Amino acid sequence: MKIFKALNTSVGKKIAMAITGLSLALFMVFHLIGNLNLFLGPEAFNGYVLKLKKLGFLIRIAEAGLLSFVLIHVYSGIVLWLKNKRAISKTPSYSITSTPRASRYTLLTGSFVFIFLVMHWSTFWYKFNFSKGNKTYYEIVLGPEVGFGNIYYTLFYIIAIGLLGYHLKHGFDSAGQTLAIKGTKYEKTYYSLAAVFWFWIPFGFISIPVYFGIILRLLG
Ligand code: HEM
């Protein structure tokens, strides 16, 4: 199939990374809006989750789509990085450590974000769908077991989402180059929009563990 052939080339992988990355960033906007219901209290948050659950099969399809986008993004990122590293080490005047710093940091932060996602799914998503017990959704997210009632989870979320912001900043730069936006009249709009994704969206996410896991704890 032509699409698989195209995905096997470096350019194909770069385009796949840009499209999957931008789609995942878009998902984050909806996810953040939903999560901000936590600030409105248990009724608002539990009501929001129940509304999502009513979508039934559609949610499962969306989740499968998200998972495949994450996997395509991670796979293409690793293959491209290895190719880049091999090409650089073959150039006599360069050493391995001269792989561009931004690309090395993007791989590192990306790996950390992946670990965060695995942990995020195996706690919140798993509990919400398979082991809720008699707790409400609100109690799970703010509770001590896997939620922001636990200082270690709280700190892990703050660090992971901070690194996600860094990853997105460099990701948007790369995607801008891949999709040939740099140097066009759309460049300014694109980079202003990128800042919403790499700064304001992570800022919104971080406000949740900071408020529920730290500020409320300090206020006793
Ligand atoms: C304070 C931060 C966050 C909170 C409170 C939170 C909360 C949740 C909850 C409760 C679920 C399970 C939803 C369900 O099964 O109905 C979930 C799933 C998920 N989260 Fe998060 N999340 C946060 C940050 C993030 C971030 C930063 C990302 C992206 C990098 C992310 C990506 C996902 C994905 C892909 C799913 C699975 C899809 C879904 O069920 O909606 N989350 N999150």
CSV table of C-alpha atoms and ligand atoms in Angstrom, one decimal:
chain,number,residue,atom,x,y,z
A,1,MET,CA,0.0,0.0,0.0
A,2,LYS,CA,1.2,3.5,-0.9
A,3,ILE,CA,0.7,4.9,2.5
A,4,PHE,CA,2.8,2.3,4.3
A,5,LYS,CA,5.6,2.9,1.7
A,6,ALA,CA,5.4,6.6,2.3
A,7,LEU,CA,5.6,6.1,6.1
A,8,ASN,CA,8.7,4.1,5.6
A,9,THR,CA,10.7,7.1,4.3
A,10,SER,CA,12.2,9.7,6.6
A,11,VAL,CA,10.0,12.5,5.2
A,12,GLY,CA,6.9,10.3,5.6
A,13,LYS,CA,7.9,9.7,9.3
A,14,LYS,CA,8.4,13.4,9.8
A,15,ILE,CA,5.0,14.2,8.4
A,16,ALA,CA,3.4,11.4,10.5
A,17,MET,CA,5.1,12.8,13.6
A,18,ALA,CA,3.8,16.3,12.9
A,19,ILE,CA,0.2,15.2,12.2
A,20,THR,CA,0.0,12.8,15.2
A,21,GLY,CA,1.7,15.4,17.5
A,22,LEU,CA,-0.6,18.2,16.5
A,23,SER,CA,-3.7,16.0,16.9
A,24,LEU,CA,-2.5,14.9,20.4
A,25,ALA,CA,-2.0,18.5,21.3
A,26,LEU,CA,-5.5,19.3,20.1
A,27,PHE,CA,-6.8,16.4,22.3
A,28,MET,CA,-5.1,18.1,25.3
A,29,VAL,CA,-7.3,21.2,24.9
A,30,PHE,CA,-10.5,19.1,25.3
A,31,HIS,CA,-9.0,17.0,28.1
A,32,LEU,CA,-8.0,20.2,30.0
A,33,ILE,CA,-11.4,21.8,29.6
A,34,GLY,CA,-13.0,18.6,31.0
A,35,ASN,CA,-10.5,18.4,33.9
A,36,LEU,CA,-11.0,22.0,34.9
A,37,ASN,CA,-14.5,20.8,36.1
A,38,LEU,CA,-12.6,19.7,39.2
A,39,PHE,CA,-12.4,23.3,40.3
A,40,LEU,CA,-16.2,23.5,40.1
A,41,GLY,CA,-16.6,20.7,42.6
A,42,PRO,CA,-17.6,17.0,42.8
A,43,GLU,CA,-21.0,17.3,41.0
A,44,ALA,CA,-19.6,19.1,38.0
A,45,PHE,CA,-16.6,16.7,37.6
A,46,ASN,CA,-18.6,13.5,38.2
A,47,GLY,CA,-21.4,14.8,35.9
A,48,TYR,CA,-18.8,15.5,33.1
A,49,VAL,CA,-17.3,12.0,33.4
A,50,LEU,CA,-20.8,10.4,33.3
A,51,LYS,CA,-21.6,12.4,30.2
A,52,LEU,CA,-18.4,11.0,28.5
A,53,LYS,CA,-19.3,7.5,29.6
A,54,LYS,CA,-22.7,7.8,27.9
A,55,LEU,CA,-20.9,8.1,24.6
A,56,GLY,CA,-20.0,4.4,25.1
A,57,PHE,CA,-18.5,2.8,22.1
A,58,LEU,CA,-17.5,6.2,20.5
A,59,ILE,CA,-15.2,6.9,23.5
A,60,ARG,CA,-13.5,3.5,23.0
A,61,ILE,CA,-12.9,4.3,19.4
A,62,ALA,CA,-11.4,7.7,20.3
A,63,GLU,CA,-9.2,6.1,22.9
A,64,ALA,CA,-7.9,3.5,20.4
A,65,GLY,CA,-7.2,6.3,18.0
A,66,LEU,CA,-5.3,8.3,20.7
A,67,LEU,CA,-3.3,5.2,21.6
A,68,SER,CA,-2.4,4.5,18.0
A,69,PHE,CA,-1.4,8.1,17.5
A,70,VAL,CA,0.9,8.0,20.6
A,71,LEU,CA,2.5,4.7,19.3
A,72,ILE,CA,3.1,6.1,15.7
A,73,HIS,CA,4.5,9.3,17.2
A,74,VAL,CA,6.9,7.4,19.6
A,75,TYR,CA,8.0,4.9,16.9
A,76,SER,CA,8.7,7.5,14.2
A,77,GLY,CA,10.5,9.7,16.8
A,78,ILE,CA,12.8,6.9,17.8
A,79,VAL,CA,13.5,5.7,14.3
A,80,LEU,CA,14.3,9.2,13.0
A,81,TRP,CA,16.5,9.9,16.0
A,82,LEU,CA,18.5,6.7,15.4
A,83,LYS,CA,18.9,7.6,11.7
A,84,ASN,CA,20.0,11.1,12.6
A,85,LYS,CA,22.5,9.8,15.1
A,86,ARG,CA,23.9,7.2,12.7
A,87,ALA,CA,24.3,9.9,9.9
A,88,ILE,CA,26.1,12.2,12.3
A,89,SER,CA,28.5,9.5,13.6
A,90,LYS,CA,29.5,8.7,10.0
A,91,THR,CA,30.5,12.3,9.4
A,92,PRO,CA,34.2,12.4,10.5
A,93,SER,CA,34.2,15.9,12.0
A,94,TYR,CA,31.3,15.0,14.4
A,95,SER,CA,30.9,12.8,17.4
A,96,ILE,CA,27.8,11.2,18.8
A,97,THR,CA,27.5,13.8,21.4
A,98,SER,CA,27.1,16.4,18.7
A,99,THR,CA,23.6,15.3,17.9
A,100,PRO,CA,21.7,18.6,18.0
A,101,ARG,CA,20.9,19.4,21.7
A,102,ALA,CA,17.3,20.3,21.1
A,103,SER,CA,16.7,16.9,19.4
A,104,ARG,CA,18.4,15.0,22.2
A,105,TYR,CA,16.3,16.9,24.8
A,106,THR,CA,13.2,16.3,22.8
A,107,LEU,CA,13.8,12.6,22.8
A,108,LEU,CA,14.6,12.6,26.5
A,109,THR,CA,11.5,14.7,27.5
A,110,GLY,CA,9.4,12.6,25.0
A,111,SER,CA,10.5,9.4,26.8
A,112,PHE,CA,9.6,10.9,30.1
A,113,VAL,CA,6.2,12.0,28.8
A,114,PHE,CA,5.6,8.4,27.6
A,115,ILE,CA,6.4,7.0,31.0
A,116,PHE,CA,4.0,9.6,32.5
A,117,LEU,CA,1.3,8.5,30.1
A,118,VAL,CA,1.7,4.8,30.9
A,119,MET,CA,1.5,5.7,34.6
A,120,HIS,CA,-1.5,8.0,34.0
A,121,TRP,CA,-3.4,5.3,32.1
A,122,SER,CA,-2.6,2.5,34.6
A,123,THR,CA,-3.9,4.7,37.5
A,124,PHE,CA,-6.7,7.1,36.5
A,125,TRP,CA,-7.9,5.4,33.3
A,126,TYR,CA,-7.7,1.9,34.8
A,127,LYS,CA,-9.5,2.9,38.0
A,128,PHE,CA,-12.2,4.9,36.2
A,129,ASN,CA,-13.0,2.0,33.9
A,130,PHE,CA,-12.2,-1.2,35.9
A,131,SER,CA,-11.7,-0.7,39.6
A,132,LYS,CA,-13.8,2.3,40.7
A,133,GLY,CA,-15.2,0.5,43.8
A,134,ASN,CA,-17.7,2.7,45.6
A,135,LYS,CA,-15.7,5.9,45.1
A,136,THR,CA,-16.8,8.7,42.9
A,137,TYR,CA,-14.6,9.9,40.0
A,138,TYR,CA,-13.8,13.1,41.9
A,139,GLU,CA,-12.7,11.1,44.9
A,140,ILE,CA,-10.3,9.0,42.8
A,141,VAL,CA,-8.6,12.0,41.2
A,142,LEU,CA,-8.2,13.8,44.5
A,143,GLY,CA,-7.7,10.8,46.7
A,144,PRO,CA,-4.5,9.5,48.3
A,145,GLU,CA,-4.3,6.2,46.4
A,146,VAL,CA,-3.4,7.4,42.8
A,147,GLY,CA,-4.5,11.0,43.0
A,148,PHE,CA,-3.5,14.4,44.2
A,149,GLY,CA,-4.1,13.4,47.8
A,150,ASN,CA,-0.7,11.8,47.4
A,151,ILE,CA,2.3,14.2,47.4
A,152,TYR,CA,4.5,11.9,45.2
A,153,TYR,CA,1.8,11.6,42.5
A,154,THR,CA,1.3,15.4,42.8
A,155,LEU,CA,5.0,16.2,42.3
A,156,PHE,CA,5.3,13.6,39.5
A,157,TYR,CA,2.5,15.3,37.6
A,158,ILE,CA,4.0,18.7,38.0
A,159,ILE,CA,7.4,17.6,36.7
A,160,ALA,CA,6.0,15.5,33.9
A,161,ILE,CA,3.7,18.2,32.6
A,162,GLY,CA,6.5,20.8,32.9
A,163,LEU,CA,8.6,18.5,30.7
A,164,LEU,CA,5.6,18.0,28.4
A,165,GLY,CA,5.6,21.8,27.9
A,166,TYR,CA,9.3,21.7,26.9
A,167,HIS,CA,8.6,18.8,24.6
A,168,LEU,CA,5.7,20.6,22.9
A,169,LYS,CA,7.8,23.8,22.4
A,170,HIS,CA,10.4,21.9,20.4
A,171,GLY,CA,7.8,19.7,18.8
A,172,PHE,CA,5.9,22.7,17.4
A,173,ASP,CA,9.2,24.2,16.1
A,174,SER,CA,9.9,20.9,14.3
A,175,ALA,CA,6.4,20.6,13.0
A,176,GLY,CA,6.6,24.2,11.7
A,177,GLN,CA,9.6,23.2,9.7
A,178,THR,CA,8.3,19.9,8.4
A,179,LEU,CA,5.0,21.4,7.3
A,180,ALA,CA,7.0,24.3,5.7
A,181,ILE,CA,5.2,27.0,7.7
A,182,LYS,CA,8.5,28.7,8.6
A,183,GLY,CA,9.2,31.7,6.3
A,184,THR,CA,5.5,32.0,5.1
A,185,LYS,CA,3.0,34.6,6.1
A,186,TYR,CA,1.4,32.1,8.5
A,187,GLU,CA,4.6,31.8,10.6
A,188,LYS,CA,3.7,34.5,13.2
A,189,THR,CA,0.2,33.1,13.7
A,190,TYR,CA,1.5,29.6,14.0
A,191,TYR,CA,4.1,30.4,16.6
A,192,SER,CA,1.6,32.4,18.7
A,193,LEU,CA,-0.8,29.5,18.6
A,194,ALA,CA,2.1,27.1,19.4
A,195,ALA,CA,2.7,29.1,22.6
A,196,VAL,CA,-0.9,28.4,23.7
A,197,PHE,CA,-0.1,24.7,23.4
A,198,TRP,CA,3.3,24.6,24.9
A,199,PHE,CA,2.8,27.1,27.7
A,200,TRP,CA,-0.9,27.8,28.5
A,201,ILE,CA,-2.3,24.3,28.2
A,202,PRO,CA,0.5,22.7,30.4
A,203,PHE,CA,0.0,25.7,32.8
A,204,GLY,CA,-3.7,24.9,33.0
A,205,PHE,CA,-3.0,21.2,33.7
A,206,ILE,CA,-0.3,22.0,36.3
A,207,SER,CA,-2.7,24.3,38.1
A,208,ILE,CA,-4.7,21.1,39.1
A,209,PRO,CA,-2.0,19.2,41.1
A,210,VAL,CA,-0.7,22.5,42.4
A,211,TYR,CA,-4.0,23.6,43.8
A,212,PHE,CA,-5.4,20.3,45.0
A,213,GLY,CA,-2.1,18.6,45.9
A,214,ILE,CA,-0.2,21.5,47.4
A,215,ILE,CA,-2.2,24.6,48.1
A,216,LEU,CA,-5.1,22.8,49.7
A,217,ARG,CA,-2.6,20.6,51.7
A,218,LEU,CA,-0.8,23.7,53.0
A,219,LEU,CA,-4.1,25.4,53.9
A,220,GLY,CA,-4.8,22.3,56.0
B,1,HEM,C1,-3.9,17.4,36.0
B,1,HEM,C2,-3.7,16.7,35.0
B,1,HEM,C3,-4.6,15.6,34.5
B,1,HEM,C4,-5.7,15.0,35.0
B,1,HEM,C5,-6.4,15.4,36.3
B,1,HEM,C6,-6.1,14.0,34.1
B,1,HEM,C7,-7.2,13.1,34.3
B,1,HEM,C8,-7.5,12.0,33.5
B,1,HEM,C9,-8.5,11.0,33.8
B,1,HEM,C10,-9.4,11.1,35.0
B,1,HEM,C11,-8.5,10.1,32.8
B,1,HEM,C12,-9.5,8.9,32.7
B,1,HEM,C13,-10.7,9.3,31.9
B,1,HEM,C14,-11.7,8.2,31.6
B,1,HEM,O1,-11.4,7.1,31.5
B,1,HEM,O2,-12.9,8.6,31.5
B,1,HEM,C15,-7.5,10.5,31.8
B,1,HEM,C16,-7.2,9.8,30.7
B,1,HEM,C17,-6.3,10.3,29.8
B,1,HEM,N1,-5.4,11.3,29.9
B,1,HEM,FE1,-5.3,12.6,31.4
B,1,HEM,N2,-5.3,13.9,33.0
B,1,HEM,C18,-4.3,14.9,33.2
B,1,HEM,C19,-3.2,15.2,32.4
B,1,HEM,C20,-3.1,14.6,31.1
B,1,HEM,C21,-2.1,15.1,30.2
B,1,HEM,C22,-1.1,16.2,30.4
B,1,HEM,C23,-2.2,14.3,29.1
B,1,HEM,C24,-1.5,14.3,27.8
B,1,HEM,C25,-0.2,14.3,27.6
B,1,HEM,C26,-3.3,13.3,29.3
B,1,HEM,C27,-3.7,12.3,28.5
B,1,HEM,C28,-4.7,11.4,28.8
B,1,HEM,C29,-5.1,10.4,27.8
B,1,HEM,C30,-4.6,10.2,26.4
B,1,HEM,C31,-6.1,9.7,28.4
B,1,HEM,C32,-6.9,8.5,27.9
B,1,HEM,C33,-8.0,9.0,27.0
B,1,HEM,C34,-9.3,9.3,27.9
B,1,HEM,O3,-9.7,8.4,28.6
B,1,HEM,O4,-9.8,10.4,27.8
B,1,HEM,N3,-3.8,13.6,30.6
B,1,HEM,N4,-6.9,11.7,32.3
